[in-house]
Coordinates of C-alpha atoms in Angstrom, one line a residue:
M25 CA -132.4 -1.2 -122.2
Y26 CA -135.5 -0.4 -122.9
A27 CA -137.5 2.5 -121.8
S28 CA -141.6 2.6 -122.5
R29 CA -142.8 5.9 -122.1
T30 CA -145.8 6.8 -119.8
E31 CA -149.1 7.9 -120.4
A32 CA -148.3 11.0 -117.8
H33 CA -144.8 11.6 -119.7
Q34 CA -146.4 12.0 -122.9
H35 CA -149.3 14.1 -121.7
E36 CA -146.4 16.5 -120.6
K37 CA -144.9 16.6 -124.2
R38 CA -147.9 17.0 -125.8
R39 CA -149.7 19.5 -122.9
R40 CA -147.9 22.9 -124.0
K41 CA -149.4 22.4 -128.1
K42 CA -152.4 21.7 -126.8
K43 CA -152.9 24.3 -124.4
F44 CA -151.6 26.7 -127.4
R45 CA -155.0 25.7 -129.2
L46 CA -157.1 25.7 -127.2
L47 CA -155.5 29.6 -126.5
L48 CA -156.2 30.3 -130.1
T49 CA -159.5 28.9 -130.1
V50 CA -161.1 31.0 -127.1
N51 CA -159.3 34.1 -128.5
L52 CA -161.0 33.7 -131.6
M53 CA -164.4 32.3 -130.4
I54 CA -164.1 35.7 -127.7
I55 CA -163.6 37.6 -131.1
G56 CA -166.5 36.5 -132.5
L57 CA -168.5 37.3 -129.4
I58 CA -167.1 41.2 -129.8
I59 CA -168.1 41.5 -133.1
V60 CA -171.5 39.9 -132.6
A61 CA -172.5 42.1 -130.1
A62 CA -171.4 44.9 -131.9
A63 CA -173.9 44.2 -134.6
V64 CA -176.5 43.9 -132.0
W65 CA -175.8 47.1 -130.5
A66 CA -176.1 48.8 -134.4
S67 CA -179.4 47.2 -134.8
M68 CA -180.8 48.9 -131.4
Q69 CA -179.0 51.8 -132.4
D70 CA -180.4 51.9 -136.2
G71 CA -184.5 50.9 -134.3
G72 CA -183.8 46.4 -134.5
I73 CA -186.3 44.5 -132.5
F74 CA -184.8 45.7 -129.3
N75 CA -185.3 48.8 -130.0
K76 CA -188.0 50.5 -127.7
D77 CA -189.7 52.2 -130.2
N78 CA -190.1 48.8 -132.3
K79 CA -189.5 50.5 -135.2
Q80 CA -188.7 49.4 -139.1
P81 CA -185.5 50.8 -140.1
T82 CA -186.3 52.5 -143.6
Q83 CA -182.7 51.0 -145.1
N84 CA -180.3 47.8 -145.0
T85 CA -177.5 48.6 -142.4
A86 CA -174.2 47.4 -143.4
A87 CA -173.0 46.3 -140.6
V88 CA -175.8 43.9 -140.3
D89 CA -176.1 42.6 -143.6
D90 CA -172.7 42.2 -144.7
P91 CA -171.7 38.5 -144.4
D92 CA -168.2 38.9 -143.3
A93 CA -169.3 40.8 -140.1
T94 CA -171.9 38.3 -139.4
Q95 CA -169.8 35.3 -139.9
P96 CA -166.1 36.7 -138.5
A97 CA -163.7 34.5 -139.7
A98 CA -162.4 34.5 -136.2
E99 CA -164.6 31.3 -135.6
E100 CA -163.7 29.3 -138.2
D101 CA -160.7 26.8 -137.5
P102 CA -157.5 27.9 -137.9
V103 CA -156.1 26.4 -141.8
V104 CA -152.9 24.1 -140.8
S105 CA -150.5 23.1 -144.3
T106 CA -150.6 19.2 -145.7
D107 CA -146.6 20.0 -147.0
P108 CA -144.7 20.6 -144.5
V109 CA -142.0 22.2 -146.4
E110 CA -143.9 24.9 -147.2
S111 CA -145.1 25.4 -143.9
S112 CA -143.9 28.2 -141.7
A113 CA -142.6 28.6 -138.4
L114 CA -144.5 29.8 -135.7
D115 CA -144.1 33.3 -134.6
D116 CA -141.8 33.4 -131.4
S117 CA -144.0 35.6 -129.5
S118 CA -147.0 33.2 -130.0
A119 CA -144.9 30.2 -129.2
G120 CA -143.4 31.7 -126.1
G121 CA -146.5 32.8 -125.1
A122 CA -148.3 29.1 -125.0
A123 CA -144.9 27.5 -123.9
N124 CA -144.6 30.3 -120.4
E125 CA -148.5 29.6 -119.6
E126 CA -148.9 28.1 -116.3
E127 CA -148.2 24.3 -115.7
G128 CA -151.5 23.9 -113.9
T129 CA -154.5 23.6 -116.5
K130 CA -154.9 20.9 -118.7
S131 CA -157.7 19.9 -121.6
E132 CA -160.3 17.5 -121.0
D133 CA -158.8 14.7 -123.2
D134 CA -155.3 14.8 -121.7
S135 CA -156.6 12.5 -119.0
Q136 CA -158.0 10.1 -121.8
G137 CA -154.7 10.6 -124.4
G138 CA -157.0 12.7 -126.6
Q139 CA -154.7 13.7 -129.9
S140 CA -154.5 16.2 -132.3
D141 CA -156.6 15.9 -135.6
Q142 CA -153.5 16.0 -137.5
A143 CA -149.7 14.3 -137.1
A144 CA -147.8 18.0 -136.5
T145 CA -144.4 18.8 -138.2
P146 CA -141.7 20.2 -136.5
N147 CA -143.6 23.5 -137.0
G148 CA -147.1 22.7 -136.5
G149 CA -147.9 21.8 -140.3
S150 CA -148.3 17.8 -141.0
T151 CA -146.1 15.1 -142.7
S152 CA -146.1 15.1 -146.5
S153 CA -148.1 11.8 -145.9
G154 CA -150.9 13.3 -143.9
S155 CA -151.1 11.3 -141.4
A156 CA -153.1 11.2 -138.4
A157 CA -152.1 11.8 -135.3
G158 CA -150.5 8.6 -133.7
D159 CA -149.0 7.6 -137.0
T160 CA -146.0 10.1 -136.5
V161 CA -143.5 11.0 -133.8
S162 CA -141.7 14.4 -133.8
L163 CA -138.2 14.0 -132.6
A164 CA -136.0 16.9 -131.5
F165 CA -131.6 17.1 -131.6
V166 CA -128.9 19.3 -130.2
G167 CA -125.7 19.2 -130.4
D168 CA -122.4 19.4 -127.7
I169 CA -123.7 20.4 -123.9
L170 CA -121.2 20.6 -121.2
L171 CA -122.9 22.5 -117.9
A172 CA -119.6 23.0 -116.4
E173 CA -116.7 26.0 -116.9
S174 CA -117.8 29.0 -118.4
V175 CA -121.3 27.8 -118.8
G176 CA -121.6 26.3 -115.3
D177 CA -120.3 30.1 -114.0
M178 CA -123.2 31.8 -115.5
M179 CA -125.6 29.0 -113.9
K180 CA -124.4 29.8 -110.7
Q181 CA -124.8 33.2 -111.1
Y182 CA -128.6 33.4 -113.2
G183 CA -130.3 29.9 -112.0
D184 CA -130.0 26.0 -113.5
E185 CA -132.6 26.9 -115.9
Y186 CA -130.9 29.6 -117.7
P187 CA -129.3 28.4 -120.9
Y188 CA -132.6 27.0 -121.9
Q189 CA -135.2 30.2 -121.5
K190 CA -135.0 30.9 -124.9
A191 CA -135.2 28.0 -126.5
R192 CA -137.1 25.7 -124.0
F193 CA -140.3 26.3 -126.5
H194 CA -138.4 24.1 -129.5
L195 CA -137.1 21.5 -126.7
S196 CA -140.3 20.8 -125.0
E197 CA -142.4 20.5 -127.8
P198 CA -141.3 17.4 -129.8
D199 CA -141.9 14.0 -128.5
L200 CA -138.5 13.0 -127.8
T201 CA -135.5 15.3 -127.2
A202 CA -132.0 14.0 -127.9
A203 CA -128.3 15.7 -126.8
N204 CA -124.5 14.6 -126.7
L205 CA -123.1 14.9 -123.5
E206 CA -119.7 15.7 -123.2
Y207 CA -118.4 16.0 -119.7
P208 CA -119.0 13.5 -116.8
V209 CA -121.3 14.0 -114.1
T210 CA -119.5 13.9 -110.8
D211 CA -117.6 15.4 -107.9
R212 CA -115.3 12.2 -107.2
G213 CA -112.4 10.6 -110.0
V214 CA -109.0 11.0 -111.4
P215 CA -108.5 14.0 -114.0
A216 CA -106.9 11.8 -117.3
E217 CA -103.8 12.5 -118.6
N218 CA -102.2 14.4 -121.5
K219 CA -105.2 16.4 -122.3
Q220 CA -105.6 19.4 -123.0
F221 CA -109.5 20.1 -121.9
V222 CA -110.3 18.3 -118.7
F223 CA -113.8 18.5 -117.8
K224 CA -116.3 17.9 -114.5
G225 CA -119.6 19.2 -113.8
D226 CA -122.1 18.6 -110.8
A227 CA -125.2 16.3 -110.5
G228 CA -127.4 19.5 -109.4
A229 CA -127.3 20.6 -113.0
L230 CA -129.3 17.7 -114.4
P231 CA -132.8 18.0 -113.4
A232 CA -133.0 21.7 -114.8
L233 CA -132.0 19.2 -118.0
K234 CA -135.1 16.6 -117.7
D235 CA -137.3 19.7 -117.4
A236 CA -136.0 21.8 -120.2
G237 CA -136.9 18.2 -122.4
F238 CA -134.8 16.5 -122.3
D239 CA -135.2 12.4 -122.7
V240 CA -131.3 11.1 -123.9
V241 CA -127.8 12.2 -123.9
T242 CA -125.3 9.9 -125.5
L243 CA -122.3 9.6 -123.5
A244 CA -120.0 8.0 -126.6
N245 CA -117.7 10.7 -126.8
N246 CA -113.9 11.7 -125.9
H247 CA -115.1 13.7 -122.7
T248 CA -117.2 11.2 -120.8
L249 CA -114.1 9.2 -118.9
D250 CA -112.2 13.2 -118.4
Q251 CA -113.0 11.6 -114.5
G252 CA -111.8 8.0 -115.2
V253 CA -114.0 5.1 -114.7
E254 CA -115.4 6.4 -111.6
G255 CA -116.7 9.5 -113.1
L256 CA -118.3 7.9 -116.1
L257 CA -120.1 5.1 -113.2
D258 CA -121.1 8.4 -111.6
T259 CA -122.5 10.2 -114.6
M260 CA -124.4 7.2 -115.3
D261 CA -125.9 6.9 -112.1
H262 CA -126.8 10.6 -111.8
L263 CA -128.9 10.5 -115.5
D264 CA -130.6 7.6 -114.0
S265 CA -131.8 9.5 -111.0
A266 CA -132.7 12.5 -112.8
G267 CA -134.8 10.2 -115.6
I268 CA -132.1 11.2 -118.2
D269 CA -131.6 7.7 -120.3
H270 CA -128.2 7.4 -121.8
V271 CA -126.7 5.5 -124.5
G272 CA -122.7 4.9 -126.0
A273 CA -121.3 4.1 -122.4
G274 CA -121.7 1.4 -120.0
K275 CA -119.8 -1.3 -117.1
N276 CA -118.8 -3.3 -120.4
D277 CA -119.2 -3.2 -124.3
T278 CA -122.2 -4.8 -123.9
E279 CA -124.1 -2.3 -121.9
A280 CA -122.6 1.1 -123.9
F281 CA -123.9 -0.5 -127.8
A282 CA -127.4 -1.4 -126.1
P283 CA -129.8 0.9 -127.3
V284 CA -131.9 2.5 -125.4
I285 CA -136.2 2.3 -126.8
K286 CA -138.6 4.9 -126.3
E287 CA -142.3 4.3 -127.6
V288 CA -144.4 7.4 -128.0
Q289 CA -147.8 6.7 -129.6
G290 CA -147.4 3.6 -130.3
I291 CA -144.0 3.9 -132.4
K292 CA -140.9 2.6 -130.7
V293 CA -137.4 4.7 -130.9
A294 CA -134.3 3.1 -130.5
Y295 CA -131.4 5.5 -129.9
I296 CA -127.7 4.1 -130.4
G297 CA -124.4 6.0 -129.5
V298 CA -121.0 5.5 -130.9
S299 CA -118.1 7.5 -130.9
R300 CA -115.3 7.7 -133.6
V301 CA -113.3 10.0 -131.2
V302 CA -111.3 7.9 -128.5
P303 CA -108.6 9.6 -126.8
I304 CA -107.0 6.1 -125.6
G305 CA -107.3 2.5 -126.1
S306 CA -108.4 1.9 -122.4
W307 CA -111.6 4.2 -122.8
K308 CA -113.1 1.8 -125.1
A309 CA -115.6 -0.4 -123.8
E310 CA -115.2 -4.0 -123.6
K311 CA -116.3 -7.1 -121.9
D312 CA -114.7 -6.7 -118.3
R313 CA -114.5 -3.0 -118.6
A314 CA -116.4 0.0 -118.4
G315 CA -116.4 2.7 -121.5
V316 CA -117.6 4.1 -124.7
A317 CA -118.7 2.2 -127.8
E318 CA -116.3 3.0 -130.4
S319 CA -116.7 3.1 -133.9
Y320 CA -113.4 3.0 -135.6
D321 CA -114.6 -0.1 -136.7
T322 CA -118.3 -0.6 -138.0
T323 CA -118.6 -4.1 -137.1
R324 CA -120.4 -3.9 -133.5
A325 CA -121.8 -0.7 -134.3
K326 CA -123.5 -2.3 -137.7
A327 CA -124.6 -5.4 -135.8
A328 CA -125.9 -3.0 -133.1
I329 CA -127.9 -1.3 -135.3
K330 CA -129.3 -4.4 -137.0
K331 CA -130.1 -5.9 -133.3
A332 CA -131.9 -2.3 -132.7
K333 CA -133.7 -2.6 -135.5
E334 CA -135.9 -6.1 -135.0
K335 CA -137.1 -4.4 -131.8
A336 CA -138.0 -0.8 -132.8
D337 CA -139.3 1.3 -135.7
I338 CA -137.0 4.3 -135.9
V339 CA -133.3 3.5 -135.2
V340 CA -131.9 6.9 -134.4
V341 CA -127.5 6.9 -134.3
M342 CA -125.8 9.2 -132.7
V343 CA -121.7 9.3 -133.5
H344 CA -119.1 11.1 -132.2
W345 CA -116.8 11.9 -135.1
G346 CA -115.2 14.3 -137.4
I347 CA -112.1 16.8 -137.4
E348 CA -112.9 20.2 -135.0
K349 CA -114.1 23.4 -136.5
A350 CA -114.3 21.6 -139.7
D351 CA -116.8 22.9 -142.2
L352 CA -117.2 19.7 -144.5
P353 CA -117.1 16.2 -143.2
E354 CA -114.2 13.6 -143.7
E355 CA -114.5 10.9 -146.5
Y356 CA -114.6 7.9 -143.6
Q357 CA -118.0 10.0 -142.2
R358 CA -120.0 9.6 -145.1
D359 CA -118.7 6.3 -145.7
F360 CA -119.4 5.2 -142.0
A361 CA -122.9 7.2 -141.9
R362 CA -124.4 4.7 -145.5
Q363 CA -122.8 1.9 -143.2
Y364 CA -125.1 2.5 -140.8
I365 CA -127.8 2.9 -142.7
D366 CA -127.4 0.1 -144.8
S367 CA -127.8 -1.8 -141.5
G368 CA -131.0 -0.1 -140.3
A369 CA -130.4 3.3 -139.3
D370 CA -133.1 5.6 -140.1
L371 CA -131.5 8.6 -138.7
V372 CA -127.7 9.4 -138.7
I373 CA -127.0 12.4 -135.9
G374 CA -123.1 13.5 -135.6
S375 CA -121.1 15.6 -133.2
H376 CA -117.7 16.5 -132.4
P377 CA -116.5 19.3 -134.5
H378 CA -118.2 22.0 -132.4
V379 CA -119.3 23.6 -135.3
L380 CA -122.4 23.2 -137.9
Q381 CA -121.9 20.9 -140.7
G382 CA -124.0 19.9 -143.9
F383 CA -126.8 17.2 -144.0
E384 CA -127.3 14.7 -146.8
Q385 CA -129.6 12.3 -147.8
Y386 CA -129.1 8.5 -148.4
K387 CA -131.6 5.9 -149.5
G388 CA -134.4 8.0 -148.1
K389 CA -132.6 8.5 -144.6
W390 CA -130.7 11.5 -143.4
I391 CA -127.6 12.5 -142.3
A392 CA -126.8 15.2 -140.5
Y393 CA -123.0 15.7 -139.9
S394 CA -122.5 17.9 -137.3
L395 CA -125.4 19.7 -135.3
G396 CA -121.7 21.8 -133.5
N397 CA -122.3 23.2 -130.0
F398 CA -125.6 23.9 -128.6
I399 CA -125.0 24.6 -124.9
F400 CA -120.9 24.4 -124.4
S401 CA -119.0 28.0 -124.3
A402 CA -120.4 31.2 -122.6
Y403 CA -118.2 32.9 -125.1
P404 CA -118.3 30.9 -128.5
K405 CA -116.5 32.5 -131.6
E406 CA -117.4 32.8 -134.9
K407 CA -119.1 29.5 -136.1
Q408 CA -118.6 28.0 -132.9
A409 CA -121.9 30.4 -131.8
D410 CA -124.2 29.0 -134.7
T411 CA -126.5 26.2 -133.5
G412 CA -129.9 25.2 -134.0
V413 CA -132.7 22.4 -133.1
L414 CA -133.1 19.9 -135.7
N415 CA -136.6 18.4 -135.7
A416 CA -137.3 15.1 -137.5
V417 CA -141.1 14.4 -137.8
C418 CA -141.2 10.3 -139.1
T419 CA -143.6 7.8 -140.0
K420 CA -143.5 3.8 -138.3
A421 CA -142.2 3.1 -141.7
G422 CA -138.8 5.6 -140.7
D423 CA -139.8 8.2 -143.4
C424 CA -138.5 11.6 -141.6
D425 CA -139.5 15.3 -143.0
L426 CA -136.2 17.4 -141.4
K427 CA -136.2 21.3 -140.3
L428 CA -133.3 23.1 -138.6
D429 CA -134.5 25.8 -136.1
G430 CA -131.4 28.0 -136.9
M431 CA -130.2 29.6 -133.3
T432 CA -127.3 31.7 -132.0
N433 CA -125.4 31.2 -128.8
N434 CA -124.3 33.9 -126.4
L435 CA -123.6 33.8 -122.6
A436 CA -124.3 30.0 -122.7
Q437 CA -127.9 30.9 -123.9
P438 CA -129.2 29.8 -127.4
K439 CA -131.9 31.9 -128.7
P440 CA -133.3 31.4 -132.2
L441 CA -132.2 33.7 -135.2
E442 CA -134.3 36.3 -136.7
A443 CA -135.7 35.8 -140.1
E444 CA -132.3 37.4 -142.6
S445 CA -129.7 35.7 -140.2
A446 CA -131.4 32.4 -140.0
K447 CA -132.0 32.5 -143.9
A448 CA -128.0 33.8 -144.0
L449 CA -126.8 30.7 -141.7
F450 CA -129.5 28.5 -143.7
D451 CA -127.7 29.1 -147.0
R452 CA -124.6 28.6 -145.6
L453 CA -125.4 25.0 -144.6
S454 CA -126.9 24.7 -148.2
T455 CA -123.1 25.5 -149.8
I456 CA -121.8 22.6 -147.5
S457 CA -124.1 20.2 -147.9
F458 CA -124.4 17.3 -150.5
G459 CA -127.2 17.2 -152.7
V460 CA -129.7 19.1 -150.2
K461 CA -130.2 22.2 -149.0
L462 CA -132.0 24.0 -147.1
R463 CA -135.0 26.5 -147.8
A464 CA -135.8 30.1 -145.8
D465 CA -137.7 28.5 -142.9
G466 CA -135.0 25.7 -142.5
T467 CA -136.7 22.4 -144.1
V468 CA -134.1 20.4 -145.7
V469 CA -135.1 19.6 -149.0
P470 CA -133.4 17.5 -151.8
K471 CA -132.0 20.3 -154.5

């Protein structure tokens, strides 16, 4: 499945970035004008050229002669770090202000497809290669999403946009945002038997999910067929209607293993979804049977990755695997991730444990073993409340800088952590990662 990103859709993703820079520039210019006006007023008071008596001052006025006063730093261009590892995150209050600005205004260069002067990292820096804009793509990933059950109750009370309100900036800023959709979207179907948890959600929640910034979801998980094939087919239809691409499931195995390819700024990104957690064999997609793309054996997954790499610059594998609530991945997960990368994957993004797990780098490619829950319960307990948005800024060659924006989830609403709390989370993740660590700003780097 190939989904070319339209010019209007690309502009929608870049609009807030440009607006933030525009607001910053205008504010700095206003400050500069105020300082200049103050200097002119002082000159008038001291007998400057506009003084009605036209008297010459008897001594220099410090406010006029001070180069720092006449050439305020406010008129200079803001400095942008060229090292993504050292660049700090935008202050939440500034970011939120830019993100919540009224939707109507667009800069002139939007209509011409204008780009920023530097390629943005997850938080406003640039990639380590110093590439110009257009040479990188910013990708965001979150863990499990369930817009039903207790989360659905909160949405009925506060509105469909409620879950994303405190995280919207982090979801909408990247060029592409992806998640694991952990429930069928349907009002029909037959509930699966012999399962402890069986989910079902309403299609009315999907427009807000799209508006929050989500572009792609994987359906390769152990809840997609909670309402049978009927529920799966409804889910895919509703996602199509909402404009959200989906991978990892289909009317047959060909559809289930097929990638979605999104093109942004000349870079093609392929998403593939597979699951190593399938409740019963009949859930597996076959030639004549709808279902999910399974990866108990990596053969089909590796073939799909190789095929996608022929068509795309960057291949992302979103995989459902592991043990629930476990801090560390199983040994097979580390083995599978390497096989995926050897087959052409540039990023491997895991889900299913419902808690955050660590990171690893293999042959220069990144593995995130589990992104935990993002919006899954209104009342998560202990580590299940730890979450975040994982950002990857990637070159066309598939080299990525990785950074986690740490968050906590309470009452079905992820919100960014304060600096100290974020550092504590990053320190914990560093202890369960393999050969890498997270810095205080969430950047993932080799130890």
